[in-house]
Amino acid sequence: MQEILLAVISPVVFAGAVRIAAPLVIGSVGGCFTEKSGTFVLAYECFMLISAFFATWGSYVTGSAVLGALIAVMVSILVGILFGILVFRFQANGMIVSIALIYGAWAVTTLLLVSIFQVRGSFISPDIISFQTISIPFLNQVPVLNDVLNNKIGPVYLAFLLTGAAYVVMYKTPFGLRLRGVGMNATAAQTAGTNIRRYKWTALIIMCACCGLGGAIIPLSGVSMFTENMTSGRGFLCLAAVLVGGGNPIKTSIVAFLFAYTDALYLTLTSFGLPTQLLSCIPYVAVIFVLIVSKLRARRKAALGAGRLKWRKKVTA
Amino acid sequence: GCGKKEEDAAAGGEETSGETYKACFITDGNLGNDFVDLIWKGFQNLEQEGWEIKCIEATDNSEFADDIRSMAGEGYQVIMTWEDNVSQAALNLADEIYKNYPKTHIFLLDTYVDHDKPNCTSVSVDPFESSFVAGFVASKMTQTKTIGWIGHTDVLKIRRFRDGYIAGAAYGDPDVEVVYSFTGDYLDPTKGQEAGSAMIANYPVDIIYQSCYLAGPGVIKACSEGGIKCIGVDDWQGDLDPCVFWSAIKPMDVAVTQVALDYKDGKELPKQMDFNIAAGGAVYDERDLKNIPEELQKEVKQLVDDISTGKVDVYKNFEEYRLEY
Amino acid sequence: MQMRKKLEINEEAKSNLIRYAAALLAVLLIGAVLIAVQGENPGKAFSEIIKGAFGSKINIGNTLRHTMPCILTAIAAAVAFKSGVNNLGLEGQIYFGALTAAVLGYAFKLPPGVHVIVCLLASGVAGMLYALLPAMLKLVFQVDELISTLMFNFIAVLLTEYITMWWIMGGRGSDGSNAISTPPMAASARLPGLIQGSSASLGVVLAFLVAVLVYLFYRYTVKGYELKQVGENIRFARAYGIPVARTFLGIFLMSGFISGLCGGIEMSGSYGSFTAKFITNMGWDGILIAYIAKQNPIAIVVVSFLWGALRAGSLQMERMTSLNKLTVNIIQMLFVLFAAIDYKALLDHMRQKHIRSREAG
Amino acid sequence: MAETDYVLELKNIRKTFGALVANDDINLRVRRGSVHAIIGENGAGKSTLMNMITDIYEPDGGEILLNGEKVRFKDPMDATRHGIGMVYQEFMVFGDLPVLDNIMMGFEEKRWGIFLNRKKARMRIEEICRDYHFQLPLDARADTLPVAVLQQVEIVKVLYRGADILILDEPTSVLTPQGIQGLFEAIRFLKAIGKTILIITHKLREVFEVADEITVLKNGKVTGHVLPDEVTEEQLANLMVGREVILQAHKIKSEIKSPVLELQDLSVKENGVQRLKNLNLKVRSGEIVGIAGIAGSGQQQLAGAVVGLTRVEKESRIRIGEIEVQDKSVRERKKMGVGYIPQDRMGEGVNKAGSVWESAVMGYQTVHGYRRKYLLDRKQAEDFTNRIIREYSVKTKGIHEKVINLSGGNIQKLVVGREISLCDKLLVIEDPTRGIDVGAIEFIWEKILRIAAAGTAILLISHELNEVMQLSDRIFVMYNGTLEYAGTHGELKEEEIGLLMTRGGDADEKKA
Ligand SMILES: Nc1ncnc2c1ncn2[C@@H]1O[C@H](COP(=O)(O)OP(=O)(O)OP(=O)(O)O)[C@@H](O)[C@H]1O
Ligand SMILES: Nc1ncnc2c1ncn2[C@@H]1O[C@H](COP(=O)(O)OP(=O)(O)OP(=O)(O)O)[C@@H](O)[C@H]1O
Ligand SMILES: [Mg+2]
Ligand SMILES: [Mg+2]
């Protein structure tokens, strides 16, 4: 029991969480933009998986993790443009397009693995160059923080930066204000001179770029390989983080980090002989728990809100 | 299909004998991980022998029955199934197949099933022994007296690896402590990497034995980064990273080729076959011997001999894993 | 009045037809290219698909076998979506339904007919109870069911595996088999087969009946009318006395029941025992079909049949060519994407653009 | 020189929606620095016309001249840049944002070119408020504000954007008499400063009060262009609807009998805020009880409590007939013959996504015995719908038309028709004539009076003081959750009641 409690606060778990969190945080911070702009996207998993593949490919071909990630971001944006054309231009339903894209992505990457690398299931090669870890000198002196934060790959730090940047963009710039306006009341935003379509597109592309980067981190964080369905549900966790965090980049990142933390905790806790099936449930139960708590808090806060109960609108677009 | 052209097989097979032998592999896990590739290697050996081979990667449990029926209908004499769910489906269909296609024989790969179907053979290469030897080697090689094991999920099949390893380690050195954990996902190497890193950070392990499918390379990577040694699984994994000094191999390819040729030769096929050490199965790769001290090499060889002659009972404290055939 | 009504229905059917036809055409073209790129003859591949789906009695049986879960999950999804309930948790409900049917199937001895019925009803109830969780979370805490059901899917897969492995199997294999699965169901708990030599069971007939019932329910009953109003404007429904919370709960449970039933039929009709992680994406297929069919039960049956045919056909294609059935998966997804396009809006848009450009020019 | 007199000219503007000609060859000239009223029946094409000026819609034909020059705006923004600002019939607010953000949206002050400069924006807005005598809580979230304040927000927003021409679409429909006076003062003030104002309204009296010129639209055509001094109210009404309309209810003396609705100590608390405090009220059969009051005084809660939508406090008693109903559901009360015409017709009164018959039979399926057990009788439902359409002259293509394709006024008629046809005991009506034209108002008033005469008890809640005064037998004024008796029909004057409603005119600061 004591061991378990110690594990909960151990720096090892937090260090693991920081690493695991990077793709989740980056992906979900991107998702904040679409959420705020009122576009309903479920397809995080698609963007991440596709870009994980192309990051592997890019890194393999160019010999540079950064270039690989860039290629991944490009491809992810291309897929996003497909989504945008279908949903914005052709008025297709966002949910159905998302689901189709998610399952399409799995089939496409697996087939690409065959046609590009002539392998099935996984591709592993020393020529896939991963991101380098970065050592921050002044952290060397600080005992716990050094373990938790130092010597991580670049994108881990980028995740923190992106969260802050997204917050500033969302709440401190005209762009963010208008973006939120578009999501809140599109007609009103239009009369305020906002080009709705442009803002929705911009948000979508930001999201795809972030998911692309998030996806690229997964194969390039050291393992230097791609396996089919490599993202294994991370996209859904990103989505959950965005919905729980309500599109606020800081809250969303915290939730994403929480998922990563439970994941890291799992890896330690399985050593104690607890049933893995139950331990694996932790992140998902955590989502529900966080939702309940946040709703309870919101309810207490809304002492003055609109009277009658509000229901989420039917999901369209 | 598996990207293999049937024409090649047909071209190779035609002239050697009057009847073309056809073998089909129905797998629940896709090609692309060491174990399935290993099985497929066995099929490719058959292809060399002039067989026609086919691999079907079934992704969903609802497809198994269709696939088995149809392949029997297509005239495949040898059908091999992998992953217990496929094998279970095959067992359920066995009587029907026997009635309609009496010549077809089904090999249930990597299962340990007791059954009464005349046209089925369960073929296993029990990882317990190879894990036992790996545990023995690890217990002799460890400096810190702590060794680790990482599997993908806590399911029965994977526990054979863990417990064989523990038994072997205890046999080699009762003072060695074995720690274990699970990645929770068998497709995600980054989870494997994290699990490896966490174990290295949490315990003074200096050797980790991984049994986690596609997450395995992640564990190997973590060991390499953490500067410790790793033991590979299924196939020889020394090619993945220099830190892999030993592999607990499971020579399924040999078994596959062997049973298929037995069938072709018209030998009597038992209901169960285990390619254990006693039956001449290998548990390690010769290439790894150079990685351990000479003295230990001898000990390992001695151990394998002892297991083969029954002097050492690997299942001693783990009766539930003992195979009754 | 009557004339106009007919006209309007025709218009809707027409727009649906246009949608399907356009999607099919586009998909055939792209699919052919996709197959050709992989070095196969598209004609051969397509003919194998058709042969696999309808080539023989057994093949038709296989098609029907794959049609069954599609119909039921799509109906479950449609029932929920029609009333504005975003139940994405079909998969989880299927798992619990299946586990329940399997357990009752092996653990009890009952007379043949009764046993099946008990198993199926219990599976529905299990799915219903599992749907109760997100429903209550929504009603008590206003937790959005969109996200909670998604999470409950993951939990269900793990939890059923846990229950099977630790409670039913006691943490270890009983008969030497290593699959995490329950003991086989008694013969009395199995649904009779429909076509000899295929896995098609009476289940597909049941599924069809459920679809018809749901169709009649929405078209001819007061409750059906009310449920539609709740879905389309909840405030309207509430203001005029439709008990919204109860309706929401009812819908959720109904959707859960149908999903659970789907799991039960799968067990009783095809599998015969519950195996951990026995399906992948069945719930999502249902959601996609429900959307393509615009939640119309009759259209659902049609699209499900198409889906089942593609599934059976793709297996045949994989067996007979060097193509992977993932190719068919891609084709299916493309079909969804194309069918999701609102062609009427697109046409209007293009027409407007045309007019505008003519004005400018 | 005449050209520059007109700041805005519309020439031969035409707009069609499918087969429907919404604007047909409209010519309109707006004099600089004047208040120009545009009046017309529901669906006459006023909003459409205005939306073309601001380029929400693109005209099918004709041209727009601004300061004598032909203009073609790219988008609403472009119109704004040319100095045309519009306050929409439905306010364009962002509920979750503070007023400050609402106003500066789209026209942000910037710091270093990229960041928001809220400080500077606040200074500018405060300056505008000072100049034009508005008082706005800049940090309050928009959805916590009453409509009157929101309207001011909308006007300030337009001024902030530097508009010279302000278009107000039905601005008075949400305001109290005092609020309207405030608005008119603001309009006069804006005019004095040199702004041009286009105001759309249905209310003839207001037109006379504030407009310099009047253009009348009917069926998408201009039917008159007059000066207020030259016409009478009746003539104007005649131009609008093409027949004599006198906005005067013909109250029928009905026999007032036993109480149908009895409220005793009715209290409602929502999220800890006391919305209603110990109300006591009786409504008798055949009687119309009118409730006046500024928006947000608790009217919504009162209506909700009576029909069963709002939960009441423990000690409250609501009796319908002899039966206590405070614990009964909406449906049960409905079965007892309680009808409800909600204020938000679009959101609550109909199902816009469904067809006309679906909205028309709502309530019909349970209240009356027209169901064969659990089955819906489609034939009877359709007959019932057709009856409403006929009796209430709802303009629609047919019972299978989607409700969203009906105009606001027709939706109104549909709801009123349904509830009146279904409920014989008690009818709770909120703002039955909000946003509809004189012809329709007269029609609906008459229907209400007729059913009252037939013995239905009516609780009429309206923000239209005139309506309450014309129709009610007894009048109550609601203020901050309490009711005050304000006399019987014809006893008090409009101004006196207005004063009661606002307790001396401090209404505008009161929050909802
Ligand atoms: N988006 C639209 N699509 C189709 N028809 C429309 C649309 N908007 C308006 N119309 C048609 O144009 C006519 C004029 O509508 P408009 O909104 O301009 O009337 P209005 O004079 O503003 O009425 P009100 O006083 O009720 O606001 C309506 O009768 C309606 O039939
Ligand atoms: N989304 C739409 N699609 C098709 N037609 C529409 C739509 N919106 C409005 N209309 C048409 O516009 C007409 C009037 O719309 P609107 O609500 O602006 O009327 P209005 O002029 O304001 O009338 P009222 O005074 O009755 O509210 C309707 O008759 C309808 O046919
Ligand atoms: Mg209007
Ligand atoms: Mg209107």
CSV table of N, CA and C in Angstrom, one decimal, chain C residues 264-345:
chain,number,residue,atom,x,y,z
C,264,GLY,N,-25.7,-10.1,-27.7
C,264,GLY,CA,-26.3,-11.4,-27.4
C,264,GLY,C,-26.5,-12.3,-28.6
C,265,ILE,N,-27.0,-11.7,-29.7
C,265,ILE,CA,-27.2,-12.4,-30.9
C,265,ILE,C,-25.9,-12.9,-31.5
C,266,GLU,N,-24.9,-12.1,-31.4
C,266,GLU,CA,-23.6,-12.5,-31.9
C,266,GLU,C,-23.1,-13.7,-31.1
C,267,MET,N,-23.3,-13.7,-29.8
C,267,MET,CA,-22.9,-14.8,-29.0
C,267,MET,C,-23.7,-16.1,-29.4
C,268,SER,N,-25.0,-15.9,-29.3
C,268,SER,CA,-25.9,-17.0,-29.5
C,268,SER,C,-25.9,-17.5,-30.9
C,269,GLY,N,-25.8,-16.6,-31.8
C,269,GLY,CA,-25.9,-17.0,-33.2
C,269,GLY,C,-24.5,-17.4,-33.8
C,270,SER,N,-23.4,-16.7,-33.5
C,270,SER,CA,-22.2,-17.0,-34.2
C,270,SER,C,-21.1,-17.6,-33.3
C,271,TYR,N,-20.8,-16.9,-32.2
C,271,TYR,CA,-19.5,-17.2,-31.5
C,271,TYR,C,-19.7,-18.4,-30.6
C,272,GLY,N,-20.7,-18.4,-29.8
C,272,GLY,CA,-20.9,-19.5,-28.9
C,272,GLY,C,-20.1,-19.4,-27.6
C,273,SER,N,-19.2,-18.5,-27.5
C,273,SER,CA,-18.6,-18.2,-26.2
C,273,SER,C,-18.0,-16.8,-26.3
C,274,PHE,N,-17.9,-16.1,-25.1
C,274,PHE,CA,-17.4,-14.8,-25.1
C,274,PHE,C,-15.9,-14.8,-25.1
C,275,THR,N,-15.3,-14.0,-25.9
C,275,THR,CA,-13.8,-13.9,-26.0
C,275,THR,C,-13.5,-12.4,-25.8
C,276,ALA,N,-12.5,-12.2,-25.0
C,276,ALA,CA,-12.1,-10.8,-24.7
C,276,ALA,C,-11.8,-10.1,-26.1
C,277,LYS,N,-12.1,-8.9,-26.2
C,277,LYS,CA,-11.8,-8.1,-27.4
C,277,LYS,C,-12.4,-8.8,-28.6
C,278,PHE,N,-13.6,-9.3,-28.6
C,278,PHE,CA,-14.0,-10.1,-29.7
C,278,PHE,C,-14.5,-9.3,-30.9
C,279,ILE,N,-14.7,-8.0,-30.7
C,279,ILE,CA,-15.1,-7.2,-31.9
C,279,ILE,C,-14.2,-6.0,-32.0
C,280,THR,N,-14.1,-5.5,-33.1
C,280,THR,CA,-13.4,-4.2,-33.3
C,280,THR,C,-14.3,-3.3,-34.1
C,281,ASN,N,-14.7,-2.2,-33.6
C,281,ASN,CA,-15.4,-1.2,-34.5
C,281,ASN,C,-16.8,-1.5,-34.9
C,282,MET,N,-17.4,-2.5,-34.3
C,282,MET,CA,-18.8,-2.8,-34.7
C,282,MET,C,-19.7,-1.7,-34.4
C,283,GLY,N,-19.5,-1.0,-33.2
C,283,GLY,CA,-20.3,0.1,-32.8
C,283,GLY,C,-20.1,1.3,-33.8
C,284,TRP,N,-18.9,1.5,-34.2
C,284,TRP,CA,-18.6,2.6,-35.1
C,284,TRP,C,-19.3,2.3,-36.5
C,285,ASP,N,-19.2,1.1,-36.9
C,285,ASP,CA,-19.9,0.8,-38.2
C,285,ASP,C,-21.4,1.2,-38.1
C,286,GLY,N,-22.0,0.9,-37.0
C,286,GLY,CA,-23.4,1.2,-36.8
C,286,GLY,C,-23.6,2.7,-36.9
C,287,ILE,N,-22.7,3.4,-36.3
C,287,ILE,CA,-22.9,4.9,-36.3
C,287,ILE,C,-22.8,5.4,-37.7
C,288,LEU,N,-21.8,4.9,-38.4
C,288,LEU,CA,-21.6,5.4,-39.8
C,288,LEU,C,-22.9,5.0,-40.6
C,289,ILE,N,-23.4,3.8,-40.5
C,289,ILE,CA,-24.5,3.4,-41.3
C,289,ILE,C,-25.7,4.3,-40.9
C,290,ALA,N,-25.9,4.5,-39.6
C,290,ALA,CA,-27.1,5.3,-39.2
C,290,ALA,C,-27.0,6.7,-39.9
C,291,TYR,N,-25.8,7.2,-40.0
C,291,TYR,CA,-25.7,8.5,-40.6
C,291,TYR,C,-25.9,8.5,-42.1
C,292,ILE,N,-25.3,7.5,-42.7
C,292,ILE,CA,-25.5,7.4,-44.2
C,292,ILE,C,-27.0,7.3,-44.5
C,293,ALA,N,-27.7,6.5,-43.7
C,293,ALA,CA,-29.1,6.2,-43.9
C,293,ALA,C,-30.0,7.3,-43.4
C,294,LYS,N,-29.4,8.3,-42.9
C,294,LYS,CA,-30.1,9.4,-42.3
C,294,LYS,C,-31.1,8.9,-41.3
C,295,GLN,N,-30.8,7.9,-40.5
C,295,GLN,CA,-31.5,7.4,-39.4
C,295,GLN,C,-32.9,6.8,-39.8
C,296,ASN,N,-33.0,6.5,-41.1
C,296,ASN,CA,-34.3,5.9,-41.5
C,296,ASN,C,-34.1,4.4,-41.5
C,297,PRO,N,-34.9,3.7,-40.7
C,297,PRO,CA,-34.7,2.3,-40.4
C,297,PRO,C,-34.7,1.5,-41.7
C,298,ILE,N,-35.5,1.8,-42.7
C,298,ILE,CA,-35.6,1.0,-43.9
C,298,ILE,C,-34.3,1.2,-44.7
C,299,ALA,N,-33.8,2.5,-44.8
C,299,ALA,CA,-32.6,2.7,-45.4
C,299,ALA,C,-31.4,2.0,-44.7
C,300,ILE,N,-31.6,1.9,-43.4
C,300,ILE,CA,-30.5,1.3,-42.6
C,300,ILE,C,-30.4,-0.2,-43.0
C,301,VAL,N,-31.5,-0.8,-43.2
C,301,VAL,CA,-31.5,-2.2,-43.6
C,301,VAL,C,-30.8,-2.4,-44.9
C,302,VAL,N,-31.1,-1.5,-45.9
C,302,VAL,CA,-30.5,-1.5,-47.2
C,302,VAL,C,-29.0,-1.3,-47.1
C,303,VAL,N,-28.6,-0.2,-46.4
C,303,VAL,CA,-27.1,0.1,-46.3
C,303,VAL,C,-26.4,-1.0,-45.5
C,304,SER,N,-27.1,-1.6,-44.5
C,304,SER,CA,-26.4,-2.7,-43.8
C,304,SER,C,-26.1,-3.9,-44.7
C,305,PHE,N,-27.1,-4.1,-45.5
C,305,PHE,CA,-26.9,-5.3,-46.4
C,305,PHE,C,-25.8,-5.0,-47.3
C,306,LEU,N,-25.7,-3.8,-47.8
C,306,LEU,CA,-24.5,-3.4,-48.6
C,306,LEU,C,-23.2,-3.6,-47.9
C,307,TRP,N,-23.3,-3.2,-46.6
C,307,TRP,CA,-22.1,-3.3,-45.8
C,307,TRP,C,-21.7,-4.8,-45.6
C,308,GLY,N,-22.7,-5.6,-45.3
C,308,GLY,CA,-22.4,-7.0,-45.0
C,308,GLY,C,-21.9,-7.6,-46.3
C,309,ALA,N,-22.4,-7.2,-47.4
C,309,ALA,CA,-22.0,-7.8,-48.7
C,309,ALA,C,-20.5,-7.4,-48.9
C,310,LEU,N,-20.2,-6.2,-48.7
C,310,LEU,CA,-18.8,-5.7,-48.9
C,310,LEU,C,-17.9,-6.5,-48.0
C,311,ARG,N,-18.4,-6.7,-46.8
C,311,ARG,CA,-17.5,-7.4,-45.8
C,311,ARG,C,-17.3,-8.9,-46.3
C,312,ALA,N,-18.3,-9.6,-46.6
C,312,ALA,CA,-18.2,-10.9,-47.1
C,312,ALA,C,-17.4,-11.0,-48.4
C,313,GLY,N,-17.7,-10.0,-49.3
C,313,GLY,CA,-17.0,-9.9,-50.5
C,313,GLY,C,-15.5,-9.6,-50.3
C,314,SER,N,-15.2,-8.8,-49.4
C,314,SER,CA,-13.8,-8.4,-49.2
C,314,SER,C,-13.0,-9.6,-48.7
C,315,LEU,N,-13.6,-10.4,-47.9
C,315,LEU,CA,-12.9,-11.6,-47.4
C,315,LEU,C,-12.6,-12.5,-48.6
C,316,GLN,N,-13.6,-12.7,-49.5
C,316,GLN,CA,-13.3,-13.5,-50.7
C,316,GLN,C,-12.2,-12.9,-51.6
C,317,MET,N,-12.3,-11.6,-51.7
C,317,MET,CA,-11.3,-10.9,-52.5
C,317,MET,C,-9.9,-11.1,-51.9
C,318,GLU,N,-9.8,-11.1,-50.6
C,318,GLU,CA,-8.5,-11.3,-50.0
C,318,GLU,C,-8.0,-12.7,-50.2
C,319,ARG,N,-8.9,-13.6,-50.2
C,319,ARG,CA,-8.5,-15.0,-50.4
C,319,ARG,C,-8.1,-15.3,-51.8
C,320,MET,N,-8.7,-14.6,-52.8
C,320,MET,CA,-8.5,-15.0,-54.1
C,320,MET,C,-7.5,-14.1,-54.9
C,321,THR,N,-7.2,-13.0,-54.3
C,321,THR,CA,-6.2,-12.1,-55.0
C,321,THR,C,-5.1,-11.7,-54.0
C,322,SER,N,-4.2,-11.0,-54.5
C,322,SER,CA,-3.1,-10.6,-53.6
C,322,SER,C,-3.4,-9.4,-52.8
C,323,LEU,N,-4.7,-8.9,-53.0
C,323,LEU,CA,-5.0,-7.6,-52.3
C,323,LEU,C,-5.4,-7.9,-50.8
C,324,ASN,N,-5.1,-6.9,-50.0
C,324,ASN,CA,-5.5,-6.9,-48.7
C,324,ASN,C,-6.9,-6.4,-48.5
C,325,LYS,N,-7.7,-6.9,-47.5
C,325,LYS,CA,-9.0,-6.4,-47.5
C,325,LYS,C,-9.1,-5.0,-46.9
C,326,LEU,N,-7.9,-4.5,-46.4
C,326,LEU,CA,-7.9,-3.1,-46.0
C,326,LEU,C,-8.3,-2.2,-47.2
C,327,THR,N,-8.0,-2.7,-48.4
C,327,THR,CA,-8.4,-1.9,-49.6
C,327,THR,C,-9.9,-1.7,-49.6
C,328,VAL,N,-10.6,-2.8,-49.2
C,328,VAL,CA,-12.1,-2.6,-49.1
C,328,VAL,C,-12.5,-1.7,-48.0
C,329,ASN,N,-11.7,-1.8,-46.9
C,329,ASN,CA,-12.0,-0.8,-45.8
C,329,ASN,C,-11.9,0.6,-46.3
C,330,ILE,N,-10.8,0.9,-47.1
C,330,ILE,CA,-10.7,2.2,-47.6
C,330,ILE,C,-11.8,2.6,-48.5
C,331,ILE,N,-12.2,1.6,-49.3
C,331,ILE,CA,-13.3,1.9,-50.2
C,331,ILE,C,-14.6,2.2,-49.4
C,332,GLN,N,-14.8,1.4,-48.4
C,332,GLN,CA,-16.0,1.7,-47.5
C,332,GLN,C,-15.9,3.1,-47.0
C,333,MET,N,-14.8,3.5,-46.5
C,333,MET,CA,-14.7,4.8,-45.9
C,333,MET,C,-14.9,5.9,-46.9
C,334,LEU,N,-14.4,5.6,-48.1
C,334,LEU,CA,-14.6,6.6,-49.2
C,334,LEU,C,-16.1,6.7,-49.4
C,335,PHE,N,-16.7,5.6,-49.4
C,335,PHE,CA,-18.2,5.6,-49.7
C,335,PHE,C,-18.9,6.5,-48.6
C,336,VAL,N,-18.5,6.3,-47.4
C,336,VAL,CA,-19.1,7.1,-46.3
C,336,VAL,C,-18.8,8.6,-46.6
C,337,LEU,N,-17.6,8.9,-46.9
C,337,LEU,CA,-17.2,10.3,-47.1
C,337,LEU,C,-18.1,10.9,-48.3
C,338,PHE,N,-18.2,10.1,-49.4
C,338,PHE,CA,-18.9,10.7,-50.5
C,338,PHE,C,-20.4,10.8,-50.2
C,339,ALA,N,-20.9,9.8,-49.4
C,339,ALA,CA,-22.3,9.8,-49.1
C,339,ALA,C,-22.7,10.8,-48.1
C,340,ALA,N,-21.6,11.3,-47.4
C,340,ALA,CA,-21.9,12.3,-46.4
C,340,ALA,C,-22.1,13.7,-47.0
C,341,ILE,N,-21.6,13.9,-48.2
C,341,ILE,CA,-21.7,15.2,-48.9
C,341,ILE,C,-23.2,15.6,-49.1
C,342,ASP,N,-23.5,16.8,-48.8
C,342,ASP,CA,-24.8,17.3,-49.1
C,342,ASP,C,-24.8,17.8,-50.6
C,343,TYR,N,-25.2,16.9,-51.5
C,343,TYR,CA,-25.1,17.2,-52.9
C,343,TYR,C,-26.0,18.4,-53.3
C,344,LYS,N,-27.1,18.5,-52.6
C,344,LYS,CA,-28.0,19.5,-53.0
C,344,LYS,C,-27.4,20.9,-52.7
C,345,ALA,N,-26.9,21.0,-51.5
C,345,ALA,CA,-26.2,22.3,-51.2
C,345,ALA,C,-25.1,22.6,-52.1
